GROMACS .gro file of C-alpha atoms in nm:
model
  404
    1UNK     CA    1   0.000   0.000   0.000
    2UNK     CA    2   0.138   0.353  -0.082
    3UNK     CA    3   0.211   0.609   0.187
    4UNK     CA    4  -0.101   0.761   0.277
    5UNK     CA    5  -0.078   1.145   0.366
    6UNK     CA    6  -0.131   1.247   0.724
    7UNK     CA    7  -0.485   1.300   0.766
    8UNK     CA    8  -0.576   0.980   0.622
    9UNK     CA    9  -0.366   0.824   0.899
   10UNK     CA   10  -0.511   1.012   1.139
   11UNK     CA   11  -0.848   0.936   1.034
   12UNK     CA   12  -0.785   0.594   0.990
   13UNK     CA   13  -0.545   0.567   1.276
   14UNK     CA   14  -0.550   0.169   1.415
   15UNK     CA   15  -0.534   0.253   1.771
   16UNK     CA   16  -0.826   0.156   2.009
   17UNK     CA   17  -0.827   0.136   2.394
   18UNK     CA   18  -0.797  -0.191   2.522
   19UNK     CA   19  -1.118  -0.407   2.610
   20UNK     CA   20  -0.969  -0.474   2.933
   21UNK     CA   21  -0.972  -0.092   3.049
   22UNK     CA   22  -1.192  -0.007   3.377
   23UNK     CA   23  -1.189   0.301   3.571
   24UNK     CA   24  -1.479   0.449   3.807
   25UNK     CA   25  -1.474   0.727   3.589
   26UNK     CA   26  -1.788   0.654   3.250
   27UNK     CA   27  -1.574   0.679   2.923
   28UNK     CA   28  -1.737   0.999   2.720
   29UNK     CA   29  -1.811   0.859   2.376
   30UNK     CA   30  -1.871   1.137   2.116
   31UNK     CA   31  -1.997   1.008   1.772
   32UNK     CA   32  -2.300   1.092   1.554
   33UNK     CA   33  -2.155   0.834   1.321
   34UNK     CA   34  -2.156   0.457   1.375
   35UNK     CA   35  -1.931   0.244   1.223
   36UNK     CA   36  -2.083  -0.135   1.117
   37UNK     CA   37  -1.791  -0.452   1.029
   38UNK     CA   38  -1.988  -0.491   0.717
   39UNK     CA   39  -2.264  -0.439   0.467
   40UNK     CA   40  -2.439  -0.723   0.639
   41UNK     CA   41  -2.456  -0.581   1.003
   42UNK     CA   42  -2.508  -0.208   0.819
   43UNK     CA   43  -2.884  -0.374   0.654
   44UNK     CA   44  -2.943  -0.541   1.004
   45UNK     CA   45  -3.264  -0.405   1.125
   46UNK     CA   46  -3.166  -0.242   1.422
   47UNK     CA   47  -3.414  -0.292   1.747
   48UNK     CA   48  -3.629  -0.031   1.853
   49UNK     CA   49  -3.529  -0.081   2.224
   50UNK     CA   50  -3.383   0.250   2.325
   51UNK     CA   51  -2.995   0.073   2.381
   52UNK     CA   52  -2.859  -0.066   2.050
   53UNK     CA   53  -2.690   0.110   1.816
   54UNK     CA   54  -2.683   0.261   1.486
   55UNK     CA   55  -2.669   0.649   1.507
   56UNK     CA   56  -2.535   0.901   1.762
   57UNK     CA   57  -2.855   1.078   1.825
   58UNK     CA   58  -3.088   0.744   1.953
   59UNK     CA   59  -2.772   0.652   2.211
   60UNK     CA   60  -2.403   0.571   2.279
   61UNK     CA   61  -2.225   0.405   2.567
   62UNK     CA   62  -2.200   0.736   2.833
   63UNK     CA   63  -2.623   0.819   2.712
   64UNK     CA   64  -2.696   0.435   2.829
   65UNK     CA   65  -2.492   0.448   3.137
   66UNK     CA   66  -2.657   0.722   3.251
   67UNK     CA   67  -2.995   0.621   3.135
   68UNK     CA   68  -2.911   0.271   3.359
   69UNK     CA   69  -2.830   0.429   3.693
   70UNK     CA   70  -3.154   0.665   3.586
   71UNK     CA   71  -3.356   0.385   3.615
   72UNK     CA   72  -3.201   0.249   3.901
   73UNK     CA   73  -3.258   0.571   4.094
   74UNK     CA   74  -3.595   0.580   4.038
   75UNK     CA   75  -3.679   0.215   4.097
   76UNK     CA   76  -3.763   0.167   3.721
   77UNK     CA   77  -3.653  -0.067   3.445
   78UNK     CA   78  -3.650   0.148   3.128
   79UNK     CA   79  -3.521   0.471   3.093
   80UNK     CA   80  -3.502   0.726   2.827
   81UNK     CA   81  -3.308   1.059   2.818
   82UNK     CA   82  -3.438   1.376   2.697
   83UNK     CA   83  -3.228   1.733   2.608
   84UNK     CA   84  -3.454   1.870   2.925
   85UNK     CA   85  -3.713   1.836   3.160
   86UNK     CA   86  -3.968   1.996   2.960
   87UNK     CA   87  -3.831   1.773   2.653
   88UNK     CA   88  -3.942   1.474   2.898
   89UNK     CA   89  -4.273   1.621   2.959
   90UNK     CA   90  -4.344   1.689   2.659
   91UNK     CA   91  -4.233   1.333   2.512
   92UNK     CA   92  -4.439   1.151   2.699
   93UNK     CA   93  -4.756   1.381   2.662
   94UNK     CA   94  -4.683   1.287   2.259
   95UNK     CA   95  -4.628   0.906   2.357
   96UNK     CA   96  -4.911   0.870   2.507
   97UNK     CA   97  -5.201   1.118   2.359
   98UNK     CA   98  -5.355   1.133   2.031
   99UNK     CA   99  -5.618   1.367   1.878
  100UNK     CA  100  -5.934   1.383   2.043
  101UNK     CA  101  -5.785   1.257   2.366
  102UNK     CA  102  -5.758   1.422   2.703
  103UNK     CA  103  -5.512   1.467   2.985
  104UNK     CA  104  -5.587   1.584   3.313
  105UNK     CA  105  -5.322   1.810   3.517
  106UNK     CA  106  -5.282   1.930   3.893
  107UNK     CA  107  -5.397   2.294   3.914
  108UNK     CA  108  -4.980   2.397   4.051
  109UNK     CA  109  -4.859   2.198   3.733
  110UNK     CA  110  -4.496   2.328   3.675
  111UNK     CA  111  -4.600   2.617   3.397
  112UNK     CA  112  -4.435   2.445   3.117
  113UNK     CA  113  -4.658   2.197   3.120
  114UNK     CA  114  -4.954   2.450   3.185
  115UNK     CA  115  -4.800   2.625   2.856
  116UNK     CA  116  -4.760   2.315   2.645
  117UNK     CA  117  -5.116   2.138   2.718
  118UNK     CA  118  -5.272   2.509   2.646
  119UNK     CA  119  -5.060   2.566   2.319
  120UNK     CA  120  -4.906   2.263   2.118
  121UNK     CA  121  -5.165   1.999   2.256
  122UNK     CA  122  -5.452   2.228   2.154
  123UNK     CA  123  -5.275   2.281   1.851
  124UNK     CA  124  -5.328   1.902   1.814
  125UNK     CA  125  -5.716   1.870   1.922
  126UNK     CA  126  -5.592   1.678   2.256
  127UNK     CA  127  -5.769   1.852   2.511
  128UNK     CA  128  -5.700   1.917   2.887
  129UNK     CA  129  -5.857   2.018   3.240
  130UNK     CA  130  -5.742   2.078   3.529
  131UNK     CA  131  -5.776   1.938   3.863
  132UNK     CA  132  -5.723   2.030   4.244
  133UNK     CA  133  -5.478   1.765   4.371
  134UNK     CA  134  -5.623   1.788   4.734
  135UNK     CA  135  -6.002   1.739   4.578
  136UNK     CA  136  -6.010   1.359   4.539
  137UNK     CA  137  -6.404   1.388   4.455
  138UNK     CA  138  -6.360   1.686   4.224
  139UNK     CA  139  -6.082   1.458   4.070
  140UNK     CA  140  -6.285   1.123   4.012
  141UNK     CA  141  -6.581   1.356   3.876
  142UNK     CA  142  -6.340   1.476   3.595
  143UNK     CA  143  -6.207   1.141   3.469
  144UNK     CA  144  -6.390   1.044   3.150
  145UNK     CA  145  -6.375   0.814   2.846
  146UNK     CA  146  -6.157   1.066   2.675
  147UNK     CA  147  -5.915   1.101   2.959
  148UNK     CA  148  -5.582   0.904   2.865
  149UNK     CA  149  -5.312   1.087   3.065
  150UNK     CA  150  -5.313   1.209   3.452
  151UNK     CA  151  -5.016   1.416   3.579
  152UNK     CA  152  -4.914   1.434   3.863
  153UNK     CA  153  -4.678   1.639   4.057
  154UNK     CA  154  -4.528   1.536   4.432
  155UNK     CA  155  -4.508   1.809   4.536
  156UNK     CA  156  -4.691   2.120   4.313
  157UNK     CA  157  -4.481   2.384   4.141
  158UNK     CA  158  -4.435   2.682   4.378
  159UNK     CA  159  -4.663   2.613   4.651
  160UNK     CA  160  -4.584   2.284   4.731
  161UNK     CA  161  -4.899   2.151   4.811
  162UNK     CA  162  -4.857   1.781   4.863
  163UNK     CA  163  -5.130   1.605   4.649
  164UNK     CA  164  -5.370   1.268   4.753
  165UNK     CA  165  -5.112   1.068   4.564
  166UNK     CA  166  -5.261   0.741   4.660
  167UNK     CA  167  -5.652   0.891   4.625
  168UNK     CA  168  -5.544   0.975   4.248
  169UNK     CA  169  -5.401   0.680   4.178
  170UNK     CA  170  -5.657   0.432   4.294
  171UNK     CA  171  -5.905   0.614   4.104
  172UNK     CA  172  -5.758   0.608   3.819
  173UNK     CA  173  -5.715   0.237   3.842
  174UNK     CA  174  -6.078   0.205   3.916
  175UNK     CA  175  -6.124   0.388   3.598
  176UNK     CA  176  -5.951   0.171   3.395
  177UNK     CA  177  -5.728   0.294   3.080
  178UNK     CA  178  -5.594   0.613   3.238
  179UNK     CA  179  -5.196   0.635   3.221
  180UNK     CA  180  -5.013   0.799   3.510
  181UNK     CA  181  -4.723   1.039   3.484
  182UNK     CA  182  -4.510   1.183   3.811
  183UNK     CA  183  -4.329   1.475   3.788
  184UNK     CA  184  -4.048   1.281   4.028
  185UNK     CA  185  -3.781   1.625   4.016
  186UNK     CA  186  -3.887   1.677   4.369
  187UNK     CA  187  -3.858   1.396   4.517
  188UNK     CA  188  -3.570   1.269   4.282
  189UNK     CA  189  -3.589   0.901   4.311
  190UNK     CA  190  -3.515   0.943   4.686
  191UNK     CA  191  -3.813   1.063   4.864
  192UNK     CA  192  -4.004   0.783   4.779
  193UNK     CA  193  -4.080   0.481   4.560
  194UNK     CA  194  -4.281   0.621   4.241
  195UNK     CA  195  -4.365   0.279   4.136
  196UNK     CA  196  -4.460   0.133   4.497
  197UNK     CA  197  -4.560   0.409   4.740
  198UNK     CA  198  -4.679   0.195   5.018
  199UNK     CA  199  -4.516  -0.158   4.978
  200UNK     CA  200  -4.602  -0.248   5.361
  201UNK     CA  201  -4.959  -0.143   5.274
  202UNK     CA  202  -5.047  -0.206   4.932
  203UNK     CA  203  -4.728  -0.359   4.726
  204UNK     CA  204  -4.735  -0.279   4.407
  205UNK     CA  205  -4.930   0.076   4.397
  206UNK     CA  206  -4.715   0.321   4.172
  207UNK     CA  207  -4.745   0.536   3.898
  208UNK     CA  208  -4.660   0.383   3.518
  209UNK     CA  209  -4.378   0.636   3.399
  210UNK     CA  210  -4.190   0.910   3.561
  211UNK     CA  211  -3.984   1.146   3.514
  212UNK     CA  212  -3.770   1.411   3.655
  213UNK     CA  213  -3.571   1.677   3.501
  214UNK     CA  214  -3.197   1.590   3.575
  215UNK     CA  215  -3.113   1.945   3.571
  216UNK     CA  216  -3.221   1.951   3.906
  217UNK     CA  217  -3.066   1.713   4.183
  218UNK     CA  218  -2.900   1.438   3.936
  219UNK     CA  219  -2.696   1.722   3.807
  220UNK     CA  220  -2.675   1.918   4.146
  221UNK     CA  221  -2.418   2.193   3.957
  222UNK     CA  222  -2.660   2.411   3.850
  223UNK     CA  223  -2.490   2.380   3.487
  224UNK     CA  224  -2.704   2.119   3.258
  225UNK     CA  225  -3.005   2.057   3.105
  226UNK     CA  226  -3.169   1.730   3.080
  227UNK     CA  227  -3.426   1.500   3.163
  228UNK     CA  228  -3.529   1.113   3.208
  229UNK     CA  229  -3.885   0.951   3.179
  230UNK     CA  230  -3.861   0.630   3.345
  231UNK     CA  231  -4.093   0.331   3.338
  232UNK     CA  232  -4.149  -0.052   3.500
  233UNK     CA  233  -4.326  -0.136   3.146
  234UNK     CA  234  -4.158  -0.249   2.857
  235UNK     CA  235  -4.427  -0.157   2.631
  236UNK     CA  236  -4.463   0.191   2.758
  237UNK     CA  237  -4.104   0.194   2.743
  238UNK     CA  238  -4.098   0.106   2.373
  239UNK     CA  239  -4.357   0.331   2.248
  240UNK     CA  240  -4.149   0.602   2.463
  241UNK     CA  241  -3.847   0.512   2.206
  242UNK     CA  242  -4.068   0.545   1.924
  243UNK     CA  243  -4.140   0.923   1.977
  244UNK     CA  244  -3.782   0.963   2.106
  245UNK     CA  245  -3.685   0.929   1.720
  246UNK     CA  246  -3.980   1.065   1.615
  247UNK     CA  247  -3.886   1.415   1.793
  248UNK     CA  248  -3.494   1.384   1.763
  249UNK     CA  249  -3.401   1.426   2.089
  250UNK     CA  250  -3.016   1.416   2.153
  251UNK     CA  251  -2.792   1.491   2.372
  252UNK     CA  252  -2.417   1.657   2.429
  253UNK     CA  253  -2.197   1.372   2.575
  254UNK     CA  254  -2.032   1.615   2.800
  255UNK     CA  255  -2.357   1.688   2.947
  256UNK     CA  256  -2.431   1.355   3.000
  257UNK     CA  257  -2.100   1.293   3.135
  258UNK     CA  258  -2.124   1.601   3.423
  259UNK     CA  259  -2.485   1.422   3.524
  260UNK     CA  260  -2.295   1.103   3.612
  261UNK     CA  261  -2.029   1.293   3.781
  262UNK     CA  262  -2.284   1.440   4.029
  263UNK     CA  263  -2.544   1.136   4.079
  264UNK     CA  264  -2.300   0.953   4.367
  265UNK     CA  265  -2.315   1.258   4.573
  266UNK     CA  266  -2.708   1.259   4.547
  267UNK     CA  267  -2.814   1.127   4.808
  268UNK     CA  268  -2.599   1.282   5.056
  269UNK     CA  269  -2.697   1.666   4.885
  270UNK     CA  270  -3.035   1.578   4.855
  271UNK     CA  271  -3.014   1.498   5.308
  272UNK     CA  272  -2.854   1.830   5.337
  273UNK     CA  273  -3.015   2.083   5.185
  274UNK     CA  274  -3.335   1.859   5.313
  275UNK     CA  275  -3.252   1.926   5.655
  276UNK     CA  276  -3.129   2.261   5.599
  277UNK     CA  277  -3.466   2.408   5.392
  278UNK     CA  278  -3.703   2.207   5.731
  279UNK     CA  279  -3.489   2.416   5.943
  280UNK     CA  280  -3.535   2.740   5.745
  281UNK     CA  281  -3.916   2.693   5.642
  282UNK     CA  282  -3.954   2.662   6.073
  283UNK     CA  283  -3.819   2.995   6.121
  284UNK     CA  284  -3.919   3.194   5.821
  285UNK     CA  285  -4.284   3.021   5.974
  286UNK     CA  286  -4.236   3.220   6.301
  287UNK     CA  287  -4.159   3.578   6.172
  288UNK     CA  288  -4.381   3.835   6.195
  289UNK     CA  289  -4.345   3.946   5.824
  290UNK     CA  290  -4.447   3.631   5.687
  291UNK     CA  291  -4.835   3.455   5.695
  292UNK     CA  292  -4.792   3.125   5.574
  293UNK     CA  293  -4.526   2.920   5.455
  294UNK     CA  294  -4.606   2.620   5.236
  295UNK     CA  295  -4.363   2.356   5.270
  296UNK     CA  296  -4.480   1.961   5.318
  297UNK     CA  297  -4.313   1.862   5.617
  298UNK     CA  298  -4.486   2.157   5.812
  299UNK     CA  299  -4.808   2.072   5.983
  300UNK     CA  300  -5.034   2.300   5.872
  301UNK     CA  301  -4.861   2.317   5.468
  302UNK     CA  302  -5.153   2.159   5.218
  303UNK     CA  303  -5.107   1.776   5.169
  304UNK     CA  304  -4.912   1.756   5.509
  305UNK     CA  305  -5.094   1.399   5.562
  306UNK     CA  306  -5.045   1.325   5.240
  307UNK     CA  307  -4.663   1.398   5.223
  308UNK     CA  308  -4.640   1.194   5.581
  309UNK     CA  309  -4.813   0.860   5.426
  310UNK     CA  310  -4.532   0.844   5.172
  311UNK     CA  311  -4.223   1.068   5.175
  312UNK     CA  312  -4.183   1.111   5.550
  313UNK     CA  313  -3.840   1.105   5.525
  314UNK     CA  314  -3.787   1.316   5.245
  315UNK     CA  315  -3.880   1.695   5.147
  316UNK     CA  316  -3.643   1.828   4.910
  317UNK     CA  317  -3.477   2.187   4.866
  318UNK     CA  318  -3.807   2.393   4.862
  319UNK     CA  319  -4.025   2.648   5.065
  320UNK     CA  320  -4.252   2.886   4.990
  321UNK     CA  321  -4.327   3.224   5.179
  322UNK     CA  322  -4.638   3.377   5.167
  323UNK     CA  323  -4.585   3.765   5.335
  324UNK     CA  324  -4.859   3.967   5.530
  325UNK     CA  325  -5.112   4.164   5.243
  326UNK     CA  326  -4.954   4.443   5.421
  327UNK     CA  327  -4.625   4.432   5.255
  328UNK     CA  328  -4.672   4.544   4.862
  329UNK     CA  329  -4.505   4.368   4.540
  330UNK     CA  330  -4.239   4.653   4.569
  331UNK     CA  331  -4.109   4.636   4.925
  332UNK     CA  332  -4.134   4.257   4.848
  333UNK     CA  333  -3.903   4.260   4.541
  334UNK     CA  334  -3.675   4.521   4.748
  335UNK     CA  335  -3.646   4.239   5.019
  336UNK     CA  336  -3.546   3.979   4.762
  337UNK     CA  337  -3.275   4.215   4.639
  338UNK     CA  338  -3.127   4.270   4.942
  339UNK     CA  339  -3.076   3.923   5.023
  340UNK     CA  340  -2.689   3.890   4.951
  341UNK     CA  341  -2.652   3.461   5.030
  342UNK     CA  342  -2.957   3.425   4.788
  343UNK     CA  343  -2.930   3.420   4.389
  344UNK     CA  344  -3.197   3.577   4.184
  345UNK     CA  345  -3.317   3.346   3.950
  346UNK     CA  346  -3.529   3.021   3.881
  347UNK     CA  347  -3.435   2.662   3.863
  348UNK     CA  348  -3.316   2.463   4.201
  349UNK     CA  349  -3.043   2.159   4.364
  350UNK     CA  350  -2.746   2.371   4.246
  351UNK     CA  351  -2.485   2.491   4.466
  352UNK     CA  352  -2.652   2.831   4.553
  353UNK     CA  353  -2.986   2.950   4.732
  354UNK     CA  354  -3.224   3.109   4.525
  355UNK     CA  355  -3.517   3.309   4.540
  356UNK     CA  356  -3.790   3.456   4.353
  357UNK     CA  357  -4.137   3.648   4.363
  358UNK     CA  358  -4.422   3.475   4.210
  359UNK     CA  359  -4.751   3.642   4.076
  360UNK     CA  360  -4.927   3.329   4.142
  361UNK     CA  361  -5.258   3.457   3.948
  362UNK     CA  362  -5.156   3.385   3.601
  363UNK     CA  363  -5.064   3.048   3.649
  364UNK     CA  364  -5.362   2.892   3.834
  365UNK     CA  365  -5.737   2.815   3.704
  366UNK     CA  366  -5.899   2.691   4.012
  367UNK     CA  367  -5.798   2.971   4.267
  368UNK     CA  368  -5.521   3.001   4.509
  369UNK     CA  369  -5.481   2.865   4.836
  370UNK     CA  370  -5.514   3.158   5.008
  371UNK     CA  371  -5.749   3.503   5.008
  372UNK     CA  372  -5.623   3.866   4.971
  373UNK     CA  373  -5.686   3.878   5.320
  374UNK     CA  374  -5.479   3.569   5.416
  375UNK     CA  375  -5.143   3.702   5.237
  376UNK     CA  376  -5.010   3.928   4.988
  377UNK     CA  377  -4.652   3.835   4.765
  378UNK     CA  378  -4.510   3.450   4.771
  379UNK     CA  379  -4.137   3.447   4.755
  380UNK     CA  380  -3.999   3.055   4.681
  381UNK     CA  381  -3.673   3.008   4.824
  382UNK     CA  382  -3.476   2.686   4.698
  383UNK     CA  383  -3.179   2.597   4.971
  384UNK     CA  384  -2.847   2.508   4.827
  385UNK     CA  385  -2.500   2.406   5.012
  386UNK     CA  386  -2.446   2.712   5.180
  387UNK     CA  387  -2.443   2.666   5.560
  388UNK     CA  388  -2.771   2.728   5.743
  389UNK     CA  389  -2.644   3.024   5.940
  390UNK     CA  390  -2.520   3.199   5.714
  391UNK     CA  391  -2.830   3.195   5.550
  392UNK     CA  392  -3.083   3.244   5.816
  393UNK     CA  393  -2.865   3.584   5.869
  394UNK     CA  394  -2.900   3.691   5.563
  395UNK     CA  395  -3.283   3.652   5.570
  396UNK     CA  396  -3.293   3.805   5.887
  397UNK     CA  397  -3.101   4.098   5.781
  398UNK     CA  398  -3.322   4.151   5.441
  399UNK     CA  399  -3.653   4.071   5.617
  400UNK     CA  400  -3.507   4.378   5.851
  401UNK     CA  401  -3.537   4.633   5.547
  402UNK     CA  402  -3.910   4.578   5.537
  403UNK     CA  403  -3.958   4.804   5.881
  404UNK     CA  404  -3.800   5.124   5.691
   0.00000   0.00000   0.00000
């Protein structure tokens, strides 16, 4: 063979890693191209089960790693991966609805969801309502023929009311047909069982997919985007794929790489700022400024019993403050500026505290849970790693700025 110039040798270059190579760290493997022995594997039809491969964008190595320990995490079988968490709601609304259906949703749905069902679902004649998740009557009244999909979130966007997850799901068994989706990002895998909530009581009793957006606590770095749908059933899990490829969904191997760096530490971040945001949500509870705050583990937050019958033990990152009618949007928004241990911005499970005002009356149809007279602003505060007194100073000291 004649010398070949030098890119063809480094394009061709013979050099592989040895099959024998281990390491804790997940090899990154970067490739929208596959490379087949032959013609004969290359017309091989390849199986539609979400790990074999053919092309970069269904999968490689580091994607199916991840999606494993996914599953694992959430006491699943089958996991997919999605380039977000709204990318995993929205796959699975598209799995699993089809014209003329309808899905029902929690009245704090997370507002992408809110925004999807209301635009590109009406866009395709699938209808929705929405429900009160501490209604269990109001809930079984809505359920219908057309009714295909349930959300569910544990616990609600903002407010953190802590739905009748067991109510909902035994009547939507009795109904028969009726898929169930979790929005898990709360309780990440770790607060409780999705797929068996009460296996003392009543083994068996889960949800059929869920997912979570791994932005959140798999991440923990407050510097990815991604998301998982996770399922016990491989024919949910199939038709999951399906729409995967319909849609195109990929995602950057280094992404997927700095999720597997952070999901060993989990567990122990997920205890900490746990136990740091119950500490917090007690005293911001007993100030004078505030009215309410809505966090599950709190006696008198909505859902308490609820939370207690199946995530005692965990409660996530997340409080909500509800402040005196007294205190106007503008001295509430100077509070939140003043606070100097506490980021400005959405998301939550990264590194640093957040918070943020909410005008709560755009994104709910049923009402809040609360009058005018009851409370005023809601500020939600997500806890990071910072150390608790660092951060109940700096509250103290911005809460301060609302006697001037």
């Amino acid at each position: 063979m004649s010398k070949r110039g030098p890119s063809t040798e480094l394009i061709h270059h013979p050099f592989r890693a040895p099959e024998g190579w281990d390491a804790v760290p997940v090899p990154v493997h970067k490739a929208s191209t596959m490379l087949f022995k032959d013609t004969a594997q290359l017309n091989t039809p390849r199986a539609r089960d979400g790990i074999s491969y053919r092309y970069g964008l269904p999968g490689t190595p580091t994607t199916y790693t991840l999606a494993a320990r996914i599953a694992t995490l959430e006491h699943a079988e089958h996991c997919v991966l999605t380039p977000s968490g709204l990318a995993a709601i929205t796959l699975t609304s598209l799995a699993f609805l089809k014209p003329g259906d309808e899905v029902l949703l929690p009245d704090n749905a997370y507002g992408q969801n809110r925004h999807i069902s209301n635009g590109l679902l009406r866009r395709l004649d699938i209808a929705h309502r929405f429900y009160d998740p501490l209604d269990l009557p109001a809930f079984q009244a809505l359920l219908s023929e057309r009714t295909k999909l349930v959300w569910i979130e544990a616990a609600g966007s903002v407010t953190l009311e802590f739905p009748d997850v067991v109510g909902l799901l035994k009547a939507c068994r009795m109904h028969g047909g009726v898929r169930v989706a979790l929005d898990n990002t709360w309780g990440a895998g770790l607060a409780f069982n999705a797929f068996d909530l009460l296996p003392d009581r009543e083994p068996g009793l889960g949800v059929d997919l869920s997912m979570q957006a791994l932005t959140k606590y798999p991440s923990g770095g407050a510097d990815v985007l991604m998301g998982a749908v996770c399922t016990r059933d491989i024919a949910l899990h199939r038709e999951l794929v399906a729409m995967h490829e319909n849609l195109g969904y990929g995602l950057g191997q280094n992404d997927v790489e700095a999720v597997l760096r952070g999901l060993p530490t989990i567990a122990l971040r997920y205890r900490a700022q746990d136990a740091a945001t119950r500490d917090l949500a007690r005293w911001m509870a007993a100030r004078p400024e505030v009215a309410r705050v809505f966090h599950p583990a709190l006696p008198d937050s909505p859902g308490h019993a609820h939370w207690r019958e199946v995530s005692p033990d965990g409660a996530a990152c997340l409080f909500a403050a509800l402040f005196k009618p007294a205190y106007s949007p503008a001295r509430i928004d100077a509070f939140v500026d003043a606070l100097r241990c506490f980021g400005i911005g959405y998301s939550w499970a990264g590194p640093m505290s957040l918070a943020v005002p909410h005008e709560m009356s755009r994104s709910r149809s049923l009402g809040l849970p609360w009058t005018a007279e009851e409370g005023g602003t809601l500020v939600r505060f997500a806890i990071g790693l910072e150390e608790v007194e660092d951060l109940r100073d700096d509250l103290a000291r911005a809460l301060a700025t609302l006697a001037d």
